[in-house]
Coordinates of C-alpha atoms in Angstrom, one line a residue:
M31 CA -86.1 -9.8 -87.1
F32 CA -83.1 -9.1 -85.0
I33 CA -82.5 -5.6 -86.5
S34 CA -86.0 -4.6 -85.6
A35 CA -85.1 -5.3 -81.9
L36 CA -82.1 -3.1 -82.3
I37 CA -83.4 0.0 -84.1
F38 CA -86.1 2.6 -83.6
E39 CA -89.6 3.7 -84.3
I40 CA -91.1 7.0 -85.6
L41 CA -94.5 8.4 -86.2
N42 CA -96.7 9.8 -89.0
P43 CA -99.0 12.7 -90.0
R44 CA -99.4 16.4 -89.4
Q45 CA -98.7 17.3 -85.8
V46 CA -97.5 20.3 -83.9
F47 CA -95.3 20.1 -80.9
V48 CA -96.6 22.9 -78.7
M49 CA -94.5 24.5 -76.0
S50 CA -95.3 27.2 -73.6
S51 CA -95.1 30.8 -74.8
L52 CA -92.5 31.4 -72.1
A53 CA -90.3 28.8 -73.6
F54 CA -90.5 30.4 -77.0
L55 CA -89.6 33.7 -75.4
T56 CA -86.6 32.0 -73.9
F57 CA -85.6 30.8 -77.4
A58 CA -85.9 34.4 -78.8
L59 CA -83.8 35.7 -76.0
L60 CA -81.2 33.0 -76.6
V61 CA -80.9 33.8 -80.3
G62 CA -81.1 37.6 -80.0
S63 CA -78.6 37.9 -77.2
S64 CA -76.0 35.4 -78.2
R65 CA -73.6 37.9 -79.6
A66 CA -73.9 40.0 -76.5
F67 CA -72.2 37.6 -74.1
K68 CA -70.7 34.8 -76.1
T69 CA -67.4 36.5 -76.6
F70 CA -67.1 38.5 -73.4
K71 CA -67.7 35.6 -71.0
A72 CA -64.4 34.1 -72.3
E73 CA -62.6 37.4 -71.2
I74 CA -63.2 36.9 -67.5
P75 CA -62.2 33.9 -65.3
N76 CA -64.9 31.2 -65.0
G77 CA -67.2 33.3 -67.3
N78 CA -69.2 30.1 -68.2
K79 CA -69.6 29.1 -64.5
V80 CA -71.3 32.1 -63.0
P81 CA -74.4 30.8 -61.1
H82 CA -77.9 32.3 -60.8
P83 CA -78.2 33.7 -57.2
C84 CA -81.6 32.2 -56.4
K85 CA -82.2 29.3 -58.9
A86 CA -80.2 26.2 -58.0
N87 CA -78.3 24.6 -60.9
F88 CA -79.1 27.6 -63.2
M89 CA -76.2 29.6 -64.8
W90 CA -76.0 33.4 -65.6
P91 CA -74.2 33.3 -69.0
G92 CA -74.7 37.1 -69.7
V93 CA -72.6 38.0 -66.7
G94 CA -72.4 41.7 -67.4
H95 CA -76.2 42.1 -68.1
Q96 CA -79.4 42.3 -66.1
N97 CA -80.9 39.8 -68.6
R98 CA -79.1 36.6 -67.6
F99 CA -78.8 35.6 -71.3
G100 CA -77.0 38.8 -72.2
G101 CA -77.9 41.8 -74.2
G102 CA -79.9 44.9 -73.1
V103 CA -79.1 46.8 -69.9
N104 CA -75.8 46.2 -68.1
N105 CA -75.5 45.4 -64.4
Q106 CA -72.9 47.3 -62.5
F107 CA -70.2 44.7 -63.2
G108 CA -71.0 45.0 -66.9
L109 CA -70.6 48.8 -66.7
D110 CA -67.3 48.5 -64.8
F111 CA -66.0 45.9 -67.3
K112 CA -67.0 48.1 -70.2
K113 CA -65.2 51.1 -68.6
A114 CA -62.1 48.9 -68.2
G115 CA -62.1 48.3 -72.0
Y116 CA -63.5 44.8 -71.7
W117 CA -60.2 43.7 -70.3
W118 CA -59.6 41.7 -67.1
S119 CA -57.2 44.1 -65.4
K120 CA -56.0 44.3 -61.8
D121 CA -58.4 47.3 -61.3
I122 CA -61.5 45.5 -62.4
C123 CA -60.4 42.4 -60.5
Q124 CA -59.9 44.3 -57.2
A125 CA -63.2 46.2 -57.6
D126 CA -66.4 45.2 -55.8
S127 CA -68.9 46.0 -58.5
D128 CA -72.0 44.7 -56.7
G129 CA -71.0 46.1 -53.3
D130 CA -71.4 42.9 -51.3
G131 CA -67.9 43.0 -49.7
L132 CA -66.2 40.6 -52.1
T133 CA -64.0 41.7 -55.0
N134 CA -64.8 40.7 -58.5
G135 CA -61.7 38.5 -58.5
Q136 CA -62.8 36.7 -55.3
E137 CA -66.3 36.1 -56.7
L138 CA -64.9 34.8 -60.1
G139 CA -62.2 32.5 -58.7
D140 CA -59.2 34.9 -59.2
P141 CA -58.5 36.3 -55.8
E142 CA -54.8 37.0 -56.6
C143 CA -55.8 38.9 -59.8
A144 CA -53.3 36.7 -61.7
W145 CA -55.6 35.3 -64.4
S146 CA -55.3 36.0 -68.1
V147 CA -57.2 34.8 -71.1
G148 CA -56.4 31.2 -72.0
K149 CA -55.2 30.3 -68.5
I150 CA -57.0 28.2 -65.9
P151 CA -58.3 30.2 -62.9
S152 CA -56.8 29.4 -59.5
R153 CA -60.3 28.4 -58.4
T154 CA -62.9 26.8 -60.6
S155 CA -65.6 26.1 -58.0
N156 CA -67.7 28.1 -55.5
I157 CA -68.1 30.9 -58.0
S158 CA -70.5 33.8 -57.4
H159 CA -71.9 36.6 -59.5
P160 CA -69.8 39.8 -59.5
G161 CA -72.8 41.9 -60.7
I162 CA -75.4 40.7 -58.2
C163 CA -75.2 41.6 -54.5
D164 CA -75.2 38.6 -52.2
P165 CA -77.2 37.5 -50.2
Y166 CA -79.5 38.6 -53.0
N167 CA -82.6 39.2 -50.8
S168 CA -80.8 40.8 -47.8
P169 CA -81.6 44.4 -46.8
L170 CA -78.3 45.5 -48.2
C171 CA -78.9 43.9 -51.6
S172 CA -82.6 43.7 -52.3
L173 CA -82.9 47.2 -54.0
K174 CA -79.7 46.6 -56.0
N175 CA -81.0 43.3 -57.2
S176 CA -84.5 44.4 -58.3
F177 CA -83.8 43.0 -61.8
V178 CA -83.2 39.4 -60.5
E179 CA -86.1 37.0 -61.3
C180 CA -86.3 34.1 -58.9
D181 CA -89.6 32.5 -59.9
M182 CA -89.6 29.4 -62.1
E183 CA -91.4 29.6 -65.5
E184 CA -95.0 28.6 -65.4
F185 CA -96.1 25.6 -67.4
V186 CA -98.6 26.5 -70.1
C187 CA -100.4 23.9 -72.1
P188 CA -103.7 24.9 -73.9
R189 CA -104.5 21.3 -74.7
L190 CA -105.1 20.6 -71.1
N191 CA -108.0 23.1 -71.0
D192 CA -109.6 22.2 -74.3
T193 CA -111.2 18.9 -73.4
A194 CA -113.0 17.4 -70.4
D195 CA -111.5 13.9 -70.8
V196 CA -108.0 14.9 -69.8
N197 CA -106.7 13.4 -66.6
H198 CA -103.3 13.2 -64.8
V199 CA -101.2 11.0 -62.6
N200 CA -98.3 12.0 -60.4
L201 CA -95.2 9.9 -60.5
T202 CA -93.2 11.0 -57.5
F203 CA -90.4 9.4 -55.5
L204 CA -90.9 8.4 -51.9
E205 CA -88.7 10.8 -49.8
T206 CA -85.2 9.8 -50.6
T207 CA -82.0 10.7 -48.8
I208 CA -79.3 11.8 -51.3
P209 CA -75.9 10.4 -50.6
P210 CA -73.0 12.9 -49.9
T211 CA -71.4 12.2 -53.3
E212 CA -71.6 14.4 -56.3
T213 CA -73.5 12.2 -58.8
N214 CA -76.3 9.8 -58.0
Y215 CA -79.0 8.1 -60.2
Y216 CA -82.1 6.7 -58.6
C217 CA -84.9 4.7 -60.2
M218 CA -88.4 3.7 -59.2
T219 CA -91.2 2.1 -61.3
F220 CA -94.9 3.1 -61.5
D221 CA -97.9 1.3 -62.9
L222 CA -100.1 3.5 -65.2
P223 CA -103.9 3.2 -65.8
N224 CA -104.5 0.2 -68.0
D225 CA -108.3 -0.3 -68.2
Q226 CA -108.1 1.0 -71.8
D227 CA -105.5 2.7 -74.1
Y228 CA -104.5 6.2 -73.4
H229 CA -102.2 8.9 -74.9
M230 CA -99.8 10.8 -72.8
I231 CA -100.2 14.4 -74.1
A232 CA -98.0 16.4 -71.7
T233 CA -95.5 16.1 -68.9
E234 CA -94.9 18.5 -66.1
P235 CA -92.1 18.4 -63.5
I236 CA -92.9 18.1 -59.8
M237 CA -89.8 19.7 -58.3
D238 CA -89.0 19.2 -54.6
N239 CA -85.3 19.9 -53.9
M240 CA -83.8 22.0 -56.7
E241 CA -80.5 22.1 -54.9
V242 CA -79.8 18.6 -56.1
L243 CA -82.3 18.0 -58.9
H244 CA -80.5 17.7 -62.3
H245 CA -82.7 15.8 -64.8
I246 CA -85.5 13.2 -65.0
L247 CA -86.1 10.5 -67.6
I248 CA -89.2 8.3 -68.1
Y249 CA -88.7 4.9 -69.7
E250 CA -91.5 2.7 -70.9
C251 CA -91.3 -0.9 -69.7
E252 CA -92.3 -3.2 -72.5
D253 CA -92.5 -6.2 -70.2
D254 CA -94.2 -5.0 -67.0
N255 CA -93.8 -8.4 -65.4
S256 CA -90.0 -8.3 -65.4
T257 CA -89.2 -5.0 -63.8
L258 CA -90.5 -3.8 -60.5
I259 CA -88.7 -1.2 -58.3
P260 CA -91.3 -0.3 -55.7
T261 CA -89.0 2.2 -53.8
P262 CA -86.2 4.5 -55.1
Q263 CA -83.0 2.6 -55.6
A264 CA -79.6 3.5 -56.8
C265 CA -79.5 2.5 -60.5
G266 CA -76.9 4.4 -62.5
M267 CA -77.6 6.1 -65.8
E268 CA -78.9 3.3 -67.9
A269 CA -81.5 2.1 -70.3
K270 CA -81.6 -1.6 -69.9
G271 CA -83.8 -4.7 -69.7
S272 CA -87.4 -4.1 -70.8
C273 CA -87.3 -0.4 -69.7
R274 CA -85.2 1.3 -72.4
N275 CA -87.3 3.5 -74.5
I276 CA -87.6 7.2 -73.4
I277 CA -91.1 8.6 -73.4
G278 CA -90.5 11.7 -71.2
L279 CA -87.7 13.9 -70.0
W280 CA -87.1 17.0 -67.9
T281 CA -84.0 19.1 -67.5
V282 CA -83.3 22.2 -65.4
G283 CA -85.1 25.2 -66.9
N284 CA -87.8 23.3 -68.7
P285 CA -91.3 24.1 -67.4
G286 CA -92.8 21.1 -69.0
I287 CA -93.6 19.6 -72.5
C288 CA -97.0 20.0 -74.2
F289 CA -97.7 18.0 -77.3
G290 CA -99.9 19.0 -80.2
D291 CA -103.5 18.1 -80.7
N292 CA -103.0 14.9 -82.6
I293 CA -100.0 13.2 -81.0
G294 CA -99.1 11.4 -77.8
F295 CA -97.3 8.4 -76.3
R296 CA -99.6 5.4 -76.1
F297 CA -99.9 3.4 -72.9
G298 CA -102.5 1.2 -71.3
K299 CA -104.4 -2.0 -72.0
N300 CA -102.7 -2.8 -75.4
A301 CA -99.5 -1.0 -74.8
F302 CA -97.0 -0.6 -72.0
K303 CA -98.5 -0.4 -68.5
R304 CA -95.4 0.4 -66.4
V305 CA -92.8 3.1 -66.5
K306 CA -89.4 3.6 -64.8
L307 CA -88.6 7.0 -63.4
E308 CA -84.9 7.8 -63.3
I309 CA -83.7 10.9 -61.5
H310 CA -80.2 12.3 -61.6
Y311 CA -79.1 14.1 -58.4
N312 CA -76.2 16.5 -58.5
N313 CA -74.6 17.2 -55.1
P314 CA -71.3 18.9 -56.0
L315 CA -70.7 20.1 -52.4
E316 CA -71.3 16.5 -51.2
K317 CA -73.7 17.7 -48.4
F318 CA -75.1 15.2 -45.9
G319 CA -78.8 14.8 -45.2
L320 CA -80.3 16.3 -48.3
K321 CA -83.7 14.7 -49.2
D322 CA -85.9 14.8 -52.3
K323 CA -89.3 13.5 -53.4
S324 CA -89.5 15.0 -57.0
G325 CA -91.1 13.4 -60.0
I326 CA -93.2 14.0 -63.1
R327 CA -96.9 14.7 -63.7
I328 CA -98.3 12.8 -66.7
H329 CA -101.3 14.3 -68.4
Y330 CA -103.3 11.9 -70.5
Q331 CA -106.6 11.2 -72.3
P332 CA -108.3 8.2 -73.9
V333 CA -106.9 7.1 -77.3
K334 CA -108.6 8.7 -80.3
S335 CA -108.3 7.4 -83.9
D336 CA -106.8 10.7 -85.2
V337 CA -104.0 10.8 -82.6
Q338 CA -100.6 9.5 -83.7
D339 CA -98.3 7.4 -81.5
L340 CA -95.1 9.1 -80.6
V341 CA -91.5 8.0 -80.2
T342 CA -88.3 9.6 -79.0
V343 CA -85.3 8.9 -81.2
I344 CA -81.9 9.5 -79.7
L345 CA -78.9 10.6 -81.7
G346 CA -75.3 11.7 -80.8
T347 CA -72.2 10.0 -79.5
T348 CA -70.5 8.8 -76.3
L349 CA -67.0 8.7 -77.6
F350 CA -65.2 12.0 -77.4
E351 CA -62.6 14.0 -75.6
I352 CA -62.6 17.7 -74.7
P353 CA -59.1 18.9 -73.9
A354 CA -58.6 21.5 -71.2
G355 CA -58.2 25.1 -72.1
E356 CA -59.7 25.1 -75.6
P357 CA -62.0 27.8 -76.9
R358 CA -63.7 25.6 -79.3
V359 CA -63.9 21.8 -79.5
E360 CA -66.3 20.2 -82.1
V361 CA -67.7 16.7 -81.8
D362 CA -69.5 15.3 -84.8
S363 CA -71.9 12.4 -85.1
I364 CA -73.7 11.2 -88.3
C365 CA -76.6 8.9 -88.5
K366 CA -75.9 7.8 -92.0
G367 CA -78.3 7.0 -94.8
S368 CA -77.1 3.4 -94.9
C369 CA -78.3 3.2 -91.3
T370 CA -81.7 5.0 -91.6
R371 CA -82.5 2.5 -94.4
L372 CA -82.5 -0.1 -91.7
L373 CA -84.0 2.0 -88.9
V374 CA -86.8 3.7 -90.8
R375 CA -89.3 1.3 -92.3
K376 CA -91.4 3.9 -94.1
P377 CA -91.7 7.7 -94.4
A378 CA -92.1 9.4 -91.1
K379 CA -92.4 12.9 -89.5
I380 CA -90.2 14.9 -87.1
F381 CA -92.2 17.5 -85.3
G382 CA -89.7 18.5 -82.5
A383 CA -86.3 18.1 -81.0
I384 CA -84.1 19.0 -78.0
N385 CA -80.3 19.4 -77.9
H386 CA -78.6 18.1 -74.8
M387 CA -75.1 18.8 -73.5
H388 CA -73.8 19.9 -70.1
Y389 CA -72.1 23.1 -68.9
L390 CA -69.2 23.2 -71.3
G391 CA -71.6 23.1 -74.3
S392 CA -71.7 26.3 -76.3
E393 CA -73.4 25.4 -79.6
M394 CA -75.3 22.4 -80.9
S395 CA -77.1 21.4 -84.0
M396 CA -79.0 18.6 -85.7
Q397 CA -79.5 18.9 -89.4
L398 CA -81.3 16.7 -91.9
F399 CA -79.6 15.8 -95.2
R400 CA -81.1 14.0 -98.3
G401 CA -79.0 13.0 -101.3
G402 CA -76.0 14.8 -99.8
K403 CA -77.8 18.2 -99.5
K404 CA -79.2 19.8 -96.3
V405 CA -83.0 20.0 -96.4
A406 CA -83.7 21.3 -92.9
D407 CA -82.4 22.2 -89.5
V408 CA -83.9 19.8 -87.0
A409 CA -82.6 21.7 -83.9
V410 CA -80.0 24.5 -83.9
D411 CA -78.8 26.3 -80.7
R412 CA -76.2 28.8 -81.8
S413 CA -75.8 29.8 -78.1
Y414 CA -76.5 26.7 -76.0
N415 CA -77.3 26.9 -72.3
Y416 CA -77.9 23.8 -70.3
D417 CA -80.4 25.3 -67.9
S418 CA -82.5 26.9 -70.7
P419 CA -83.4 24.0 -73.0
V420 CA -85.3 24.9 -76.2
V421 CA -87.8 22.5 -77.8
H422 CA -87.4 23.2 -81.5
T423 CA -90.7 22.6 -83.3
H424 CA -91.7 22.2 -86.9
S425 CA -95.1 23.1 -88.4
P426 CA -95.6 21.4 -90.7
A427 CA -93.6 18.5 -89.4
L428 CA -90.4 17.5 -91.3
D429 CA -90.4 14.5 -93.6
L430 CA -88.0 11.8 -92.7
F431 CA -87.4 9.1 -95.3
P432 CA -85.3 5.8 -95.3
G433 CA -81.9 6.8 -96.5
D434 CA -81.9 10.3 -95.1
E435 CA -78.9 11.4 -93.0
I436 CA -79.0 13.3 -89.7
R437 CA -75.8 15.1 -88.7
T438 CA -75.2 16.2 -85.1
K439 CA -72.6 18.6 -84.0
C440 CA -71.7 19.5 -80.4
V441 CA -69.4 22.4 -79.7
Y442 CA -67.7 22.9 -76.4
S443 CA -65.6 25.6 -74.7
S444 CA -63.2 24.4 -72.1
L445 CA -61.2 27.6 -71.5
N446 CA -61.9 27.4 -67.8
S447 CA -61.7 23.7 -67.4
P448 CA -58.6 22.4 -65.5
R449 CA -58.9 18.9 -67.0
S450 CA -59.8 17.0 -70.1
V451 CA -63.5 16.1 -70.1
F452 CA -65.1 13.0 -71.5
Y453 CA -68.6 11.6 -71.8
G454 CA -70.0 10.6 -68.5
E455 CA -72.8 10.5 -66.0
A456 CA -71.7 13.4 -63.8
T457 CA -72.6 17.0 -64.4
K458 CA -68.8 17.8 -64.5
D459 CA -68.6 15.3 -67.4
E460 CA -70.2 16.0 -70.8
M461 CA -72.8 14.6 -73.2
C462 CA -73.7 15.0 -76.8
Y463 CA -77.3 13.8 -77.3
G464 CA -80.1 14.9 -79.6
F465 CA -83.6 13.9 -78.6
V466 CA -85.9 13.8 -81.7
F467 CA -89.7 13.5 -81.3
A468 CA -91.3 11.8 -84.3
Y469 CA -94.2 9.7 -85.5
P470 CA -95.7 7.2 -86.3
K471 CA -94.0 4.8 -83.9
D472 CA -94.4 1.8 -86.2
A473 CA -92.2 3.5 -88.8
F474 CA -89.1 2.7 -86.7
T475 CA -87.3 -0.5 -85.8
S476 CA -85.3 1.1 -82.9
H477 CA -85.1 4.3 -80.9
Y478 CA -81.3 4.9 -81.2
C479 CA -78.9 6.0 -83.9
L480 CA -75.8 6.7 -81.9
T481 CA -72.3 6.7 -83.3
F482 CA -69.0 5.4 -81.9
D483 CA -66.1 7.0 -83.6
E484 CA -66.2 5.7 -87.2
L485 CA -69.0 3.3 -86.5
D486 CA -72.7 3.9 -86.0
V487 CA -75.3 1.6 -84.4
C488 CA -76.0 -0.2 -87.7
D489 CA -72.3 -0.8 -88.3
L490 CA -72.1 -2.4 -84.9
Y491 CA -75.0 -4.7 -85.8
T492 CA -73.6 -5.7 -89.2
G493 CA -70.1 -6.0 -87.9
K494 CA -68.7 -3.6 -90.5
P495 CA -64.8 -3.8 -90.3
L496 CA -62.7 -0.7 -89.6
Q497 CA -60.3 0.4 -92.3
T498 CA -56.8 1.0 -91.0
T499 CA -53.3 1.6 -92.5
K500 CA -52.6 -2.2 -92.0
G501 CA -55.9 -3.4 -93.5
E502 CA -59.3 -4.3 -92.2
C503 CA -59.8 -4.6 -88.4
N504 CA -62.5 -7.1 -87.6
W505 CA -63.2 -5.4 -84.3
G506 CA -66.1 -7.8 -83.4
A507 CA -63.9 -10.9 -83.4
F508 CA -61.0 -9.0 -81.9
T509 CA -63.0 -7.9 -78.8
H510 CA -65.7 -10.6 -78.5
F511 CA -66.0 -12.4 -75.2
D512 CA -68.7 -14.9 -73.9
E513 CA -68.8 -17.8 -71.6
N514 CA -67.4 -20.1 -74.2
Y515 CA -65.0 -17.9 -76.2
S516 CA -62.2 -15.5 -75.8
P517 CA -60.1 -14.0 -78.6
P518 CA -56.9 -16.0 -79.2
W519 CA -54.7 -13.0 -78.6
T520 CA -56.2 -12.4 -75.1
V521 CA -55.6 -16.1 -74.2
Q522 CA -51.9 -15.6 -75.1
V523 CA -51.7 -12.4 -73.2
K524 CA -53.3 -13.9 -70.1
D525 CA -50.9 -16.9 -70.2
N526 CA -47.7 -14.8 -70.7
C527 CA -48.3 -11.3 -69.3
R528 CA -48.7 -10.2 -65.7
M529 CA -50.2 -7.0 -64.4
D530 CA -47.2 -6.1 -62.2
G531 CA -45.6 -3.6 -64.6
Y532 CA -42.8 -5.9 -65.7
C533 CA -42.4 -6.8 -69.4
R534 CA -41.1 -10.4 -69.5
P535 CA -39.6 -11.7 -72.7
Q536 CA -42.6 -13.9 -73.6
C537 CA -45.0 -11.1 -73.0
R538 CA -42.9 -8.6 -74.9
E539 CA -42.8 -10.9 -77.9
I540 CA -46.6 -11.2 -78.0
V541 CA -47.2 -7.5 -77.5
E542 CA -44.6 -6.5 -80.2
R543 CA -46.2 -8.9 -82.6
L544 CA -49.7 -7.5 -82.0
V545 CA -48.5 -3.9 -82.3
K546 CA -46.5 -4.7 -85.5
D547 CA -49.0 -6.9 -87.4
D548 CA -52.6 -6.6 -86.2
P549 CA -54.8 -3.9 -87.9
C550 CA -56.8 -3.7 -84.7
M551 CA -53.7 -2.5 -82.8
T552 CA -53.2 0.6 -84.9
K553 CA -54.1 4.1 -83.9
D554 CA -56.8 4.2 -86.6
A555 CA -58.8 1.5 -84.6
S556 CA -57.8 2.5 -81.1
T557 CA -61.0 4.4 -80.2
V558 CA -63.4 1.6 -81.0
I559 CA -61.1 -1.2 -79.7
N560 CA -60.4 0.6 -76.4
W561 CA -64.1 1.3 -75.9
R562 CA -65.1 -2.3 -76.6
L563 CA -62.4 -3.8 -74.4
E564 CA -63.1 -1.3 -71.5
S565 CA -66.8 -2.5 -71.6
T566 CA -66.1 -6.0 -70.4
E567 CA -64.2 -7.4 -67.4
E568 CA -62.1 -9.7 -69.6
G569 CA -61.3 -6.8 -72.0
R570 CA -60.2 -4.5 -69.2
E571 CA -57.9 -7.3 -67.8
A572 CA -56.3 -7.8 -71.3
L573 CA -55.7 -4.1 -71.6
A574 CA -54.1 -4.0 -68.2
R575 CA -51.7 -6.8 -69.1
I576 CA -50.7 -5.2 -72.4
N577 CA -50.4 -1.7 -70.9
G578 CA -48.1 -3.1 -68.1
C579 CA -45.8 -4.5 -70.7
L580 CA -46.0 -1.5 -73.0
G581 CA -45.3 0.9 -70.2
A582 CA -42.2 -1.0 -69.1
M583 CA -41.0 -1.3 -72.7
M584 CA -41.3 2.4 -73.3
S585 CA -39.7 3.4 -70.0
A586 CA -36.8 1.1 -70.7
D587 CA -36.4 2.0 -74.3
P588 CA -38.6 5.0 -75.3
D589 CA -37.2 5.1 -78.8
P590 CA -36.5 1.6 -80.1
G591 CA -34.5 1.8 -83.2
H592 CA -33.7 5.6 -83.0
E593 CA -30.9 7.6 -81.5
D594 CA -33.0 10.5 -80.2
D595 CA -33.9 9.7 -76.6
G596 CA -37.4 10.4 -75.5
K597 CA -39.0 9.9 -78.9
C598 CA -41.4 7.2 -80.1
G599 CA -39.9 4.8 -82.5
V600 CA -43.0 2.9 -83.5
D601 CA -45.8 4.7 -85.3
E602 CA -48.3 2.3 -83.8
C603 CA -47.5 3.3 -80.2
W604 CA -51.0 5.0 -80.3
E605 CA -51.3 7.6 -77.6
Y606 CA -47.7 7.3 -76.5
C607 CA -47.0 9.7 -79.3
Q608 CA -48.2 13.3 -79.1
D609 CA -49.6 14.8 -82.3
G610 CA -46.6 17.2 -82.7
H611 CA -43.6 16.2 -84.7
T612 CA -39.9 16.5 -84.1
G613 CA -36.9 16.2 -86.4
S614 CA -36.9 12.4 -86.1
G615 CA -40.4 12.3 -87.6
H616 CA -42.0 11.2 -84.3
G617 CA -43.8 13.0 -81.6
E618 CA -42.6 13.6 -78.1
Y619 CA -43.0 10.6 -75.8
D620 CA -45.6 10.8 -73.1
S621 CA -44.5 8.4 -70.4
A622 CA -48.0 7.6 -69.0
P623 CA -49.5 4.4 -70.5
K624 CA -52.5 5.6 -72.4
M625 CA -53.5 2.8 -74.8
A626 CA -56.8 2.4 -73.1
A627 CA -57.2 5.8 -71.5
G628 CA -59.3 8.8 -72.3
W629 CA -62.2 7.5 -74.2
G630 CA -64.8 7.8 -71.5
K631 CA -67.0 5.4 -69.6
V632 CA -69.6 3.5 -71.7
T633 CA -72.8 3.9 -69.8
L634 CA -76.5 4.5 -70.6
L635 CA -76.9 3.9 -74.3
G636 CA -73.4 2.6 -74.9
L637 CA -73.9 -0.3 -72.6
L638 CA -77.4 -0.8 -73.8
L639 CA -76.1 -1.5 -77.3
L640 CA -73.5 -4.0 -76.2
K641 CA -76.1 -6.6 -75.7
F642 CA -76.9 -6.5 -79.4
Y643 CA -73.4 -7.3 -80.7
L644 CA -71.6 -9.1 -78.0

């Protein structure tokens, strides 16, 4: 019974997930042009951050081309860069290719012309396009910019014109003032028609202020009596309470989603009657006074016997780190066969999927395996662009059986990032999610198959221990807190350790014993243990007390038991040791306490899952 509350739901027969022809054209452009710009954008400063001149939140990845995805005719910057031998020289940096009065270096964040490949540019924000004259529609620039397309893609959905019983409802925010901070999430609930059962057959964005609009999610509310948000309220990125299953989504660049003839999300009299709309606002310049009243238009029709009930299944991970200055960082997540045997009650169908990362994302794939062999690509973006999402469709739909495995791979390029990047809510953070559209809904016991380092959602439910060099780590008992219980080690730490940075003898004895003897205090288990502890107030306090003592210990004696100063003397010092090795057999010591650092905030789905195993 309990596992059915934790896991997901899929759907059945032959369906086709129809997208607009323009979206398919976008996919063709992405695939056909990937080789044209993928390499060269790493050869110029901030090559992955060049914005579209007239579409807010859109990027122009094919910087040297008139086609923003790359390939085909070069713009003037592309011609100049080609003439320079595809090399960021002082001459190309000081040139003004688009003739708007700013040098290419000024536009790309290298005004001193000091950048070279592999280095971080002196400026990583306020980037402009060196091949498009700005302001793009001024008398000086309009003729030069004749190739620039500023209109948004039109939403095309033939199903809406094929029947007379299709209706729609607009779910739009009341006018909301956006705070002068970079990242904000606002939520509002809406009641849907419920005189009978309906199927939602298409969704279309209603875009008001594209300067701040980042993405929109629609959650079904299973208990419409428990959740009411009549006006937009700050809510954070979260799927919680009775509103946690995603039935609709929009991201920048998506004109809308149109489902096939025989599928849809059921709502109404015998299903959910209320939905929660969640909008992510991105205000990187932290402007005052910006307002928005965006939303989603839902197209629906009365339920028909031959129309299958849909579900959105979410894959991926929230535990990863993308170091700065790396050309390629891979993050893998596997929804294992042992988990799908619990999640998938009976054979189901996958008819479509969308990959989702942020602006560091360069490639992403979801692949279906059966018996250890790949049987299909669920969604593959060999050249990923956040603002040009592709809905990958399958006709006929892919079979999904209990015991199948879905492998997700997210690839990032952080060459122009001045900092390490983790999972997070902000646009400057990153994500690794796959959204899979499947049917029938009753085939699934949950909508999520996320992974958390070595564990997946089913491991969290079953309490599967972590295997470490010192034996099994029972992470559940080691990190469990409730009103009546705290792990014994945390009680000892609280009684003997302070958070003032001093390591008193009693505290040192406890910390040394934990580090030496407990399997959960090894580096093998650190990712999961840190994540779990950081997710509760009591866990964060325990970490702070341990870190205070560890930091003092390492500062006073960075190499206990060794003569080489500045080296780690204990293998289990976790992140105090770098990955490199020295003659002593230990890595260089990094003085900053990092035991709990660097594994990202646990929000949205991560926090949602905590309720199932805390």
